Coordinates of C-alpha atoms and ligand atoms in Angstrom, one line a residue:
X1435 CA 219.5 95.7 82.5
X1436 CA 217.4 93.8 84.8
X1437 CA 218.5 93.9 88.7
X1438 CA 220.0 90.5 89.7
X1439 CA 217.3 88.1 91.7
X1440 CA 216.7 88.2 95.2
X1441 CA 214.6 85.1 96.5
X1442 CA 213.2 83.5 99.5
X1443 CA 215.2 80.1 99.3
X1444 CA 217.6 79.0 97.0
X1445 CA 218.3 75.2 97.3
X1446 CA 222.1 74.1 95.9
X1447 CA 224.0 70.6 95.5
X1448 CA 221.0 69.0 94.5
X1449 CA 219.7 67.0 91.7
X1450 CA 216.1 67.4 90.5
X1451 CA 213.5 65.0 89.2
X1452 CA 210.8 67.6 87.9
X1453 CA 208.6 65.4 86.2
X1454 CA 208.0 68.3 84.0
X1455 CA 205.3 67.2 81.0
X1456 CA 207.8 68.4 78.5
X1457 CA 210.9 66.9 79.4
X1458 CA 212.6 64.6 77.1
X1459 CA 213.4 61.6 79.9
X1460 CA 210.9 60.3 82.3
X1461 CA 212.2 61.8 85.2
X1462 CA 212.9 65.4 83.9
X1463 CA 216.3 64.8 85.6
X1464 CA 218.4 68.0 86.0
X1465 CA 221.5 66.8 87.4
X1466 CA 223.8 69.3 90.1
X1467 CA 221.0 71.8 89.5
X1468 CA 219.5 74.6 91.2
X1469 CA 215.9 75.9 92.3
X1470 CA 214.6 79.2 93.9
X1471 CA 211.5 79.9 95.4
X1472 CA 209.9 83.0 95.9
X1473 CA 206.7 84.4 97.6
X1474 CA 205.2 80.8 97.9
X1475 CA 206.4 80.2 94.0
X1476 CA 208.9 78.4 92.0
X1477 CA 211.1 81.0 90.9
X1478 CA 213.4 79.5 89.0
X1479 CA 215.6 76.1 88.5
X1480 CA 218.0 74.5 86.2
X1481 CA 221.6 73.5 85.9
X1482 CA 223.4 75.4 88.7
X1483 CA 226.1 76.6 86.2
X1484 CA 223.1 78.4 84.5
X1485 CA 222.3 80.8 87.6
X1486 CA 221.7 84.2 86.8
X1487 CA 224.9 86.4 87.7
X1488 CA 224.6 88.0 91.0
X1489 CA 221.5 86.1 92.4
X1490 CA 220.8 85.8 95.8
X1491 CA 218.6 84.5 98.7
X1492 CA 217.5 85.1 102.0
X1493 CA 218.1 81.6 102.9
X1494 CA 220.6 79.4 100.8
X1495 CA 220.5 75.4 101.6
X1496 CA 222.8 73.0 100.5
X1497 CA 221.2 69.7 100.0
X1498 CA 224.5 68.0 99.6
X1499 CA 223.9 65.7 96.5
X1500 CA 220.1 64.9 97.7
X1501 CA 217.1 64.9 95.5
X1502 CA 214.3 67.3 95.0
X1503 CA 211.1 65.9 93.5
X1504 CA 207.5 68.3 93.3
X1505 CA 205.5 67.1 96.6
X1506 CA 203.8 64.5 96.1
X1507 CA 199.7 64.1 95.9
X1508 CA 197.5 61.4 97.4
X1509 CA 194.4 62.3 95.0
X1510 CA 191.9 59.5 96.2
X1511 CA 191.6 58.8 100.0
X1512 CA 189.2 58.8 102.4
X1513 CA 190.6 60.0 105.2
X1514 CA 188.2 61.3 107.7
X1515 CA 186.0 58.2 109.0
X1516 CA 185.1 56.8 112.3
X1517 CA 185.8 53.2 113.7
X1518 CA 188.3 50.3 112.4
X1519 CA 187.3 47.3 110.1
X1520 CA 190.2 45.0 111.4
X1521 CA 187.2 42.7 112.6
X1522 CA 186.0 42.6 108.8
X1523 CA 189.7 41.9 107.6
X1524 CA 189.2 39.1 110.3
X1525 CA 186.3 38.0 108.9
X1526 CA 187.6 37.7 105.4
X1527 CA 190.7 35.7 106.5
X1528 CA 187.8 33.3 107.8
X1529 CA 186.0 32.8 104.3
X1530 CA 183.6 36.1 103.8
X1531 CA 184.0 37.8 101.0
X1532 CA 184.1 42.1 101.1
X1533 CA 181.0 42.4 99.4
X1534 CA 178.8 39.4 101.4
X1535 CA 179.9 41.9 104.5
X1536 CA 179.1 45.2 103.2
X1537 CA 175.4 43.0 101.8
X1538 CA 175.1 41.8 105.7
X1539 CA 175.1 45.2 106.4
X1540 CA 178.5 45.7 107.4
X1541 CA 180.9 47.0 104.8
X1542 CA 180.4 50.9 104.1
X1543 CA 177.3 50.9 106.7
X1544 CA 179.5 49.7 109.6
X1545 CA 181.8 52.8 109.4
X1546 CA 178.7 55.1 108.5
X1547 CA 177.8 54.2 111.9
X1548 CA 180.9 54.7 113.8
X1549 CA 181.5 58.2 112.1
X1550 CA 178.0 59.5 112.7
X1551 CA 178.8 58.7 116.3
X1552 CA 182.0 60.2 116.4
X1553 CA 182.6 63.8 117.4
X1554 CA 184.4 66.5 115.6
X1555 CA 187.2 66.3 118.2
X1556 CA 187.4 62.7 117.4
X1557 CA 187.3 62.4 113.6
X1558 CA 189.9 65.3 113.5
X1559 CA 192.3 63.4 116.1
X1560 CA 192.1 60.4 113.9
X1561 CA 192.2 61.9 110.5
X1562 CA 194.9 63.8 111.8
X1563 CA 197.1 60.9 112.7
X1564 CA 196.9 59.5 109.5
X1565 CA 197.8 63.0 107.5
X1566 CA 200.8 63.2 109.5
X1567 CA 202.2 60.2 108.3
X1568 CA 201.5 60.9 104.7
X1569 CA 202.9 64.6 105.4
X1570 CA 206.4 62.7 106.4
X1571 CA 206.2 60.6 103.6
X1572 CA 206.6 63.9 101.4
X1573 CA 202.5 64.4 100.4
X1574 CA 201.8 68.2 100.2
X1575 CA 198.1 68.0 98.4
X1576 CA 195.9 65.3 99.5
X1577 CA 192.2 64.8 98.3
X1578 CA 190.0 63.6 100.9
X1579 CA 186.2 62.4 100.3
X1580 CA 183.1 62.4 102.4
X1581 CA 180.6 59.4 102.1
X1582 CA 181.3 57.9 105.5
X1583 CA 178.0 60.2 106.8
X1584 CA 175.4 60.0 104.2
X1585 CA 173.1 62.1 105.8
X1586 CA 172.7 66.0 105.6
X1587 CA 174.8 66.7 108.7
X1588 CA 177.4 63.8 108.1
X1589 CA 178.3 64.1 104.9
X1590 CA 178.9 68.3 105.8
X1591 CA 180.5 67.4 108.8
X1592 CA 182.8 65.1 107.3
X1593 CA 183.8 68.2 104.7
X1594 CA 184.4 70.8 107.2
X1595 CA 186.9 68.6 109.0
X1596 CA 188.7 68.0 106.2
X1597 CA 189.0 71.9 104.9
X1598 CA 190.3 72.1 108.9
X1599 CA 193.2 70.3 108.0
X1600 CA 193.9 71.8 104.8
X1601 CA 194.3 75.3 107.2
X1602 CA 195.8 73.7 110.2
X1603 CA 198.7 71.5 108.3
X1604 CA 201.4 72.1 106.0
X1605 CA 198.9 70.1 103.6
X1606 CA 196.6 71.4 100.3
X1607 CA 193.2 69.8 101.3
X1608 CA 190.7 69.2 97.7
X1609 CA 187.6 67.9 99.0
X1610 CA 185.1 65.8 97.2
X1611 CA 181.5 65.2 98.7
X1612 CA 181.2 61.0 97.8
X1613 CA 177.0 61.0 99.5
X1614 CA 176.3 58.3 97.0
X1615 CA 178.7 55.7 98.6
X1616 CA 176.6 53.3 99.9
X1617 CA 172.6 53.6 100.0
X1618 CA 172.0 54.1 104.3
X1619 CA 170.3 51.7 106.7
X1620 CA 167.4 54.2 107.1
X1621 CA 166.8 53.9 102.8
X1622 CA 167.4 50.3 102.8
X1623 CA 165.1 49.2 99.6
X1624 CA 165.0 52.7 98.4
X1625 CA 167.7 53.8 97.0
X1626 CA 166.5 56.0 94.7
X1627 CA 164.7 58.1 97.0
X1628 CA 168.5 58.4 99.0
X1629 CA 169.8 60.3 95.6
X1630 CA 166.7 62.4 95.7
X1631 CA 168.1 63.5 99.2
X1632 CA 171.5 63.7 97.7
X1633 CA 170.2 65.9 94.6
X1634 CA 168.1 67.9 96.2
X1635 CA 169.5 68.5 99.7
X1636 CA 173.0 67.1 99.9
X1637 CA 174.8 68.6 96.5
X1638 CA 173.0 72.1 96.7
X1639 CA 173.6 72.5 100.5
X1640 CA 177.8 71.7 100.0
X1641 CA 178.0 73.4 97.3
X1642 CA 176.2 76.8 99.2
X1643 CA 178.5 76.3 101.8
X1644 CA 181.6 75.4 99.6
X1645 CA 182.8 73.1 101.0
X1646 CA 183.1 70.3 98.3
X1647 CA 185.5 70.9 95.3
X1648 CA 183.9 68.0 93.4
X1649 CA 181.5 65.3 93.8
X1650 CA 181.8 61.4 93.4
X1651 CA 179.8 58.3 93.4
X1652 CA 180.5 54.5 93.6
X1653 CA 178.5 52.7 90.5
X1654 CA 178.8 49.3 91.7
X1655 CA 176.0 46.5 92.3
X1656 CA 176.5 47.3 96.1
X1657 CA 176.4 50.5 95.5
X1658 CA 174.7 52.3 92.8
X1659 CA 173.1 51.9 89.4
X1660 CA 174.5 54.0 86.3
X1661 CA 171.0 55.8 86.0
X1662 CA 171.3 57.0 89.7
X1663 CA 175.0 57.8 89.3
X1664 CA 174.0 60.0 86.3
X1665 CA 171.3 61.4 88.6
X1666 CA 174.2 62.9 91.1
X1667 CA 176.5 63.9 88.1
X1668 CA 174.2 66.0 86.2
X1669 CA 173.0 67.7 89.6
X1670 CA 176.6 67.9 90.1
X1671 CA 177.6 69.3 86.7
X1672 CA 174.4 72.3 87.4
X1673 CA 175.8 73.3 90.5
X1674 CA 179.3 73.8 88.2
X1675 CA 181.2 71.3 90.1
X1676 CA 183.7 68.8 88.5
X1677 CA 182.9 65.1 88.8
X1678 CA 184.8 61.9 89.1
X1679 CA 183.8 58.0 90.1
X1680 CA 184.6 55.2 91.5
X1681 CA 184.0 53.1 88.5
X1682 CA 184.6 49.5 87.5
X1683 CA 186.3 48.2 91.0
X1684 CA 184.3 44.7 91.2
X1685 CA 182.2 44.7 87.8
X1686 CA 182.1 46.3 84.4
X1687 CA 178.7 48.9 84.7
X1688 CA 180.4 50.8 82.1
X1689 CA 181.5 53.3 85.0
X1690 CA 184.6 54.5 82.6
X1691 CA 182.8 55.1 80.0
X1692 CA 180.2 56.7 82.5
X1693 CA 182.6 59.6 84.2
X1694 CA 184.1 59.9 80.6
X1695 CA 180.4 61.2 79.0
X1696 CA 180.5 63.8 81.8
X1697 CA 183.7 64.8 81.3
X1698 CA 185.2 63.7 84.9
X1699 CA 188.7 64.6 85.9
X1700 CA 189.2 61.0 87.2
X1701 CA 187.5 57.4 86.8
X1702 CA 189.6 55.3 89.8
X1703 CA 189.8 51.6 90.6
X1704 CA 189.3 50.6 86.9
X1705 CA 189.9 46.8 87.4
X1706 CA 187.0 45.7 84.8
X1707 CA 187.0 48.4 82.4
X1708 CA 186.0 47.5 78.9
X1709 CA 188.4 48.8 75.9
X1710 CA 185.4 51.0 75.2
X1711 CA 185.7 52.4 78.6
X1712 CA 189.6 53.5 77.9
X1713 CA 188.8 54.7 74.8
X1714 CA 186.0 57.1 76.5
X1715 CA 188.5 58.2 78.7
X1716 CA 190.9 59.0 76.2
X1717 CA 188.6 61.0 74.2
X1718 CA 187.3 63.0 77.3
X1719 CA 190.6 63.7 78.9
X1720 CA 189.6 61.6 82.0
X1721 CA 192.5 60.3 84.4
X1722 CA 192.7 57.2 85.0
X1723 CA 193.7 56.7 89.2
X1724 CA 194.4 53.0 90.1
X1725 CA 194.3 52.0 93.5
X1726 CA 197.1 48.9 94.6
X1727 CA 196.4 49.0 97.9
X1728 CA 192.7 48.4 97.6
X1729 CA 193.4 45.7 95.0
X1730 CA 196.0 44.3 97.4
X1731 CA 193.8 44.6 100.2
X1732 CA 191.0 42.5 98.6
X1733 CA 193.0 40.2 96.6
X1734 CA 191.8 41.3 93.8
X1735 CA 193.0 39.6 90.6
X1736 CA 191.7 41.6 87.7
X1737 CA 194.4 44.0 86.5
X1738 CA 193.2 47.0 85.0
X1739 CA 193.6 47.7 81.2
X1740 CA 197.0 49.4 82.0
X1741 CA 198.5 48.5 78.4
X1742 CA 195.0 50.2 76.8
X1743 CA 195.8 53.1 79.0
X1744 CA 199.1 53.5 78.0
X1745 CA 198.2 53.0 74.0
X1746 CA 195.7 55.5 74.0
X1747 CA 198.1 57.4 76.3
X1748 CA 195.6 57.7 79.1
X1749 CA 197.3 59.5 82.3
X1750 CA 197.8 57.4 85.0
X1751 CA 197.9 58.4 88.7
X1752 CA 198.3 56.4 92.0
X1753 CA 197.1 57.1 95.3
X1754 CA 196.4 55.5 98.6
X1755 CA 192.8 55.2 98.8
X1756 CA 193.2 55.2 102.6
X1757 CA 190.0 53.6 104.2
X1758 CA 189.0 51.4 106.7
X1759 CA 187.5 48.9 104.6
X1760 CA 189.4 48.1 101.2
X1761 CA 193.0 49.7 102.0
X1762 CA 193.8 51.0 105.4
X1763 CA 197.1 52.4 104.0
X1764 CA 198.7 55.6 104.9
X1765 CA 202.0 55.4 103.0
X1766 CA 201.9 56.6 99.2
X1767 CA 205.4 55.5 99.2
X1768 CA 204.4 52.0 99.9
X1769 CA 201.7 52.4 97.0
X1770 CA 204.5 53.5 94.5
X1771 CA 206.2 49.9 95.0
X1772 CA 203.0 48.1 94.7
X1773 CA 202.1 50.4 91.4
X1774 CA 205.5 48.8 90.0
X1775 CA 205.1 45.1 91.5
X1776 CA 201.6 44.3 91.0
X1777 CA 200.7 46.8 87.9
X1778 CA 203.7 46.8 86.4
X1779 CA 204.3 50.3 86.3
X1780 CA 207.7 51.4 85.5
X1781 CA 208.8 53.9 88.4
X1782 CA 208.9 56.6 86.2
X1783 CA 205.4 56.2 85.7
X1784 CA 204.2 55.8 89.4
X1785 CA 206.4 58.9 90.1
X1786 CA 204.4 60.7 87.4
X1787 CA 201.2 59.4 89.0
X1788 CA 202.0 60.7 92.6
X1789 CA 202.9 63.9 90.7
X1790 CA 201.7 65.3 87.6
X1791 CA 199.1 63.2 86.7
X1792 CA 197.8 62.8 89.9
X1793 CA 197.9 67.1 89.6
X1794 CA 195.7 66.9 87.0
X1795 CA 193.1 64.3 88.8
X1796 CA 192.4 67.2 91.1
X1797 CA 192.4 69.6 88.2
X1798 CA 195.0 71.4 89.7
X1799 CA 197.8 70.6 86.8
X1800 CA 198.6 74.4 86.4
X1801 CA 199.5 74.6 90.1
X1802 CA 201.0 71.9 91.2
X1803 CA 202.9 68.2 90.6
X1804 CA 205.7 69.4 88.7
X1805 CA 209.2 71.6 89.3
X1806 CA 208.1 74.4 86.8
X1807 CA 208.9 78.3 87.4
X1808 CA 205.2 79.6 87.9
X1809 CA 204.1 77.1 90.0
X1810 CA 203.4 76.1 94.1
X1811 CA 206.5 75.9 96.2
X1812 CA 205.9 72.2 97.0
X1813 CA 208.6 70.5 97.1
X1814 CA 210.2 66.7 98.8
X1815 CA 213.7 66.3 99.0
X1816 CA 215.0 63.2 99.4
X1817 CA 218.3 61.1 100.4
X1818 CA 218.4 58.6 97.5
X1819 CA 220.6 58.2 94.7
X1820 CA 218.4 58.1 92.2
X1821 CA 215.1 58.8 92.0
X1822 CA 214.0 55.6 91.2
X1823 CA 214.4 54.5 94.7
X1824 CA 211.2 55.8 95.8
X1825 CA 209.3 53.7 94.1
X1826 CA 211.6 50.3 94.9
X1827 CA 212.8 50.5 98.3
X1828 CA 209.6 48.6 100.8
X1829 CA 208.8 50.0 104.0
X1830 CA 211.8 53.0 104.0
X1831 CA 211.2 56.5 104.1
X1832 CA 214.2 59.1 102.6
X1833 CA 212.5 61.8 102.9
X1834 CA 214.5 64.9 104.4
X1835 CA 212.6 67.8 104.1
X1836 CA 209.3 68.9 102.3
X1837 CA 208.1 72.2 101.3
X1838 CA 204.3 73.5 101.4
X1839 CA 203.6 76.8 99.5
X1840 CA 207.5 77.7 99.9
X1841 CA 207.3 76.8 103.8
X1842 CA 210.2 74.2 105.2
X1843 CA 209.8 71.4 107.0
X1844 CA 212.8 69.3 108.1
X1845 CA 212.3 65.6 108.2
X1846 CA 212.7 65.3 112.4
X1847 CA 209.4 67.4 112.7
X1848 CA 207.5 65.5 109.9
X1849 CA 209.0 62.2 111.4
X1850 CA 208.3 62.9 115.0
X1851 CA 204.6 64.0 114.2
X1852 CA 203.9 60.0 112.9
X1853 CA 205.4 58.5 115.6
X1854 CA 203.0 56.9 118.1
X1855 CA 205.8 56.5 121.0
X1856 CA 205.1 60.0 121.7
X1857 CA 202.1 61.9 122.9
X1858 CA 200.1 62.7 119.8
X1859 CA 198.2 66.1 121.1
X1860 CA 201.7 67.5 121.5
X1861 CA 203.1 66.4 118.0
X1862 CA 200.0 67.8 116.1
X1863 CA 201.0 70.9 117.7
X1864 CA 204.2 71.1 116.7
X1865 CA 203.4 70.6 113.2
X1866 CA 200.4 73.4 113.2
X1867 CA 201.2 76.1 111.4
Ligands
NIG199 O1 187.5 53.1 97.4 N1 184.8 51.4 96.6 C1 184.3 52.1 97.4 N2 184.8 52.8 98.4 C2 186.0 52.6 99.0 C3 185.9 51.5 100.1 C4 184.9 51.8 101.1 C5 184.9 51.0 102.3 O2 185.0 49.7 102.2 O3 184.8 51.5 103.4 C6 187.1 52.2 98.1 O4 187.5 51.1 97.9
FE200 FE1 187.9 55.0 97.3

């Protein structure tokens, strides 16, 4: 006879949306279920009348009908960067175009400068204010990129403040070191001896230090060539790190197919990728992460090859790709509509993509982005009705509570921490762990 569980939290009246890979419906839906955690862990869940006889829980919570959902994952942003573009969004509503900027050396370049100038204090405050309202939107992981630096001390810089995060918020921080973003002022004309500096200083040094989880590129005409992004991957690839690109946003350079040959976890923006780039993808496993709010942002009006994806059954994930320059968003929730609207996702499929296939984009599918015994404690719970909501509702935010490694945090908290009318220094504190 096994003794009769004791957990941490038990969580009753509530519905849940587990997005569990193996579920029969999109949703995984588990109507007037049940879920424990334990220790940090999912401990168990199901249909309430299934509960184990005799279980019980330090802390019992009755969600009164509400909806529990894994917490959800931003898994392309860059989140840590100096300065505002609003005068380049300016610009563009007078006739430039985003790449004649970033050519005139503003673009990328113009928030390299403003971040290299910024202090530690200062990129921490900002990137800060922007966590907090994804954290009240229900994010528990979030990946956050360098490449605002692109120098030695930047680029590390830029890496340390985000692992900070990770430790001081209710938050799991992946970072990825993106030095080949844009080629700096100082190698203007010689680009190629910039990845030399990233291959032979840049990689090996965050990688010593440990403070990049995976390494990135943008293969773009303003940005890189194939051959040099190749260059960064294979150094990358030595060093044991996983890869993943920014591939195919404003021309086809066969970036999918790229990322796919080194086996990346993710190729994002995808707007021009071939049918020979899905079918790379498919055959290496790569995610496919599309970004609405850059497409949005620029006006983009290439789709990507969603309908390839979904033959070939490529796994697609969503995320905010918050950055100054091509989406200066910090609300996944207003990305899930936009997924839907100007993708044509079904919501079932942006959920999965904020969730479990956006999980596996970090390479962290065994740990998080579904509700499976085993797994993190990250949980949202939300006051909707159904859990299609999330993704059609514009501009609302049901969260109620969100749970990081089995930790609680009621909605007030998470709200008040993203609300400007109040004295920022003292909200951040409140929300420190
Ligand atoms: O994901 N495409 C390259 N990088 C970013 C934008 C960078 C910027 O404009 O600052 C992106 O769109
Ligand atoms: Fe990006």
């Amino acid at each position: 006879v096994t003794a009769a569980p004791h957990w941490d939290d038990l969580w009753l009246n509530v519905n849940l949306a587990t997005m569990d890979a193996s579920a029969t419906q999109p949703y995984g839906i588990v109507e007037d279920g049940a879920l424990a955690t334990h220790k940090g862990r999912i401990a168990w869940l199901g249909p309430k009348k299934d509960l184990p006889a005799g279980a019980r829980a330090t802390r019992s919570h009755d969600a009164h009908g509400a909806w529990l959902t894994p917490g959800l994952i931003d898994c392309h942003t860059h989140l840590v960067y100096g300065g505002s573009r609003a005068n380049e969004f300016e610009a563009r509503l007078d006739g430039a175009s985003y790449e004649s900027i970033a050519q005139a050396g503003g673009g990328i370049r113009a928030t390299v400068r403003a971040t290299r100038l910024a202090s530690d204090e200062a990129l921490t405050f900002r990137a800060t204010e922007r966590l907090a309202d994804l954290i009240a939107e229900g994010v528990t992981t979030i990946e956050i990129k360098s490449g605002y630096g692109l120098d030695l001390a930047t680029e590390l810089r830029m890496l340390e403040v985000a692992r900070q995060l990770g430790l001081r918020y209710p938050v799991t921080v992946m970072t990825t070191l993106l030095a080949a973003h844009a080629v700096p002022e100082e190698f203007t004309n010689r680009a190629d001896d910039y990845i030399d500096l990233v291959c032979n200083e840049i990689i090996p040094r965050a990688d010593a230090l440990k403070l990049a989880d995976a390494v990135d590129a943008f293969c773009e005409h303003i940005a890189f060539t194939p051959t040099q992004v190749e260059r960064v991957f294979r150094t990358a690839r030595a060093h044991g790190l996983a890869v993943k690109l920014h591939a195919d946003q404003l021309s086809d350079l066969g970036g999918a197919a790229l990322a796919a040959r080194f086996g990346a976890l993710s190729a994002d923006h995808l707007e021009y990728t071939s049918e020979r780039g899905v079918a790379a993808m498919a055959a290496s496993g790569t995610v496919a992460v599309l970004l609405p709010g850059a497409f949005y942002f620029l006006r983009e009006s290439r789709l990507p090859p969603i309908d390839g994806f979904r033959a070939r059954s490529v796994p697609m994930a969503i995320a905010t790709d918050c950055n100054p320059g091509s989406s200066p968003c910090t609300s996944l929730l207003l990305i899930l509509n936009m997924a839907c609207t100007l993708f044509r996702l079904t919501p079932a499929e942006a959920l999965a993509g904020v969730t479990r296939h956006a999980a596996r984009a970090l390479g962290l599918a065994t740990r998080v982005g579904q509700l499976r015994v085993g797994l993190d404690a990250d949980l949202a719970l939300w006051d909707v009705e159904h859990p299609r909501e999330l993704c059609y509702a514009i501009g609302a935010n049901p969260l109620i509570a969100s749970v990081h490694a089995g930790a609680l945090r009621e909605r007030d908290i998470l709200r008040q921490a993203s609300a400007k009318r109040v004295d920022s220094r003292e909200l951040i504190g409140r929300l420190q762990l």
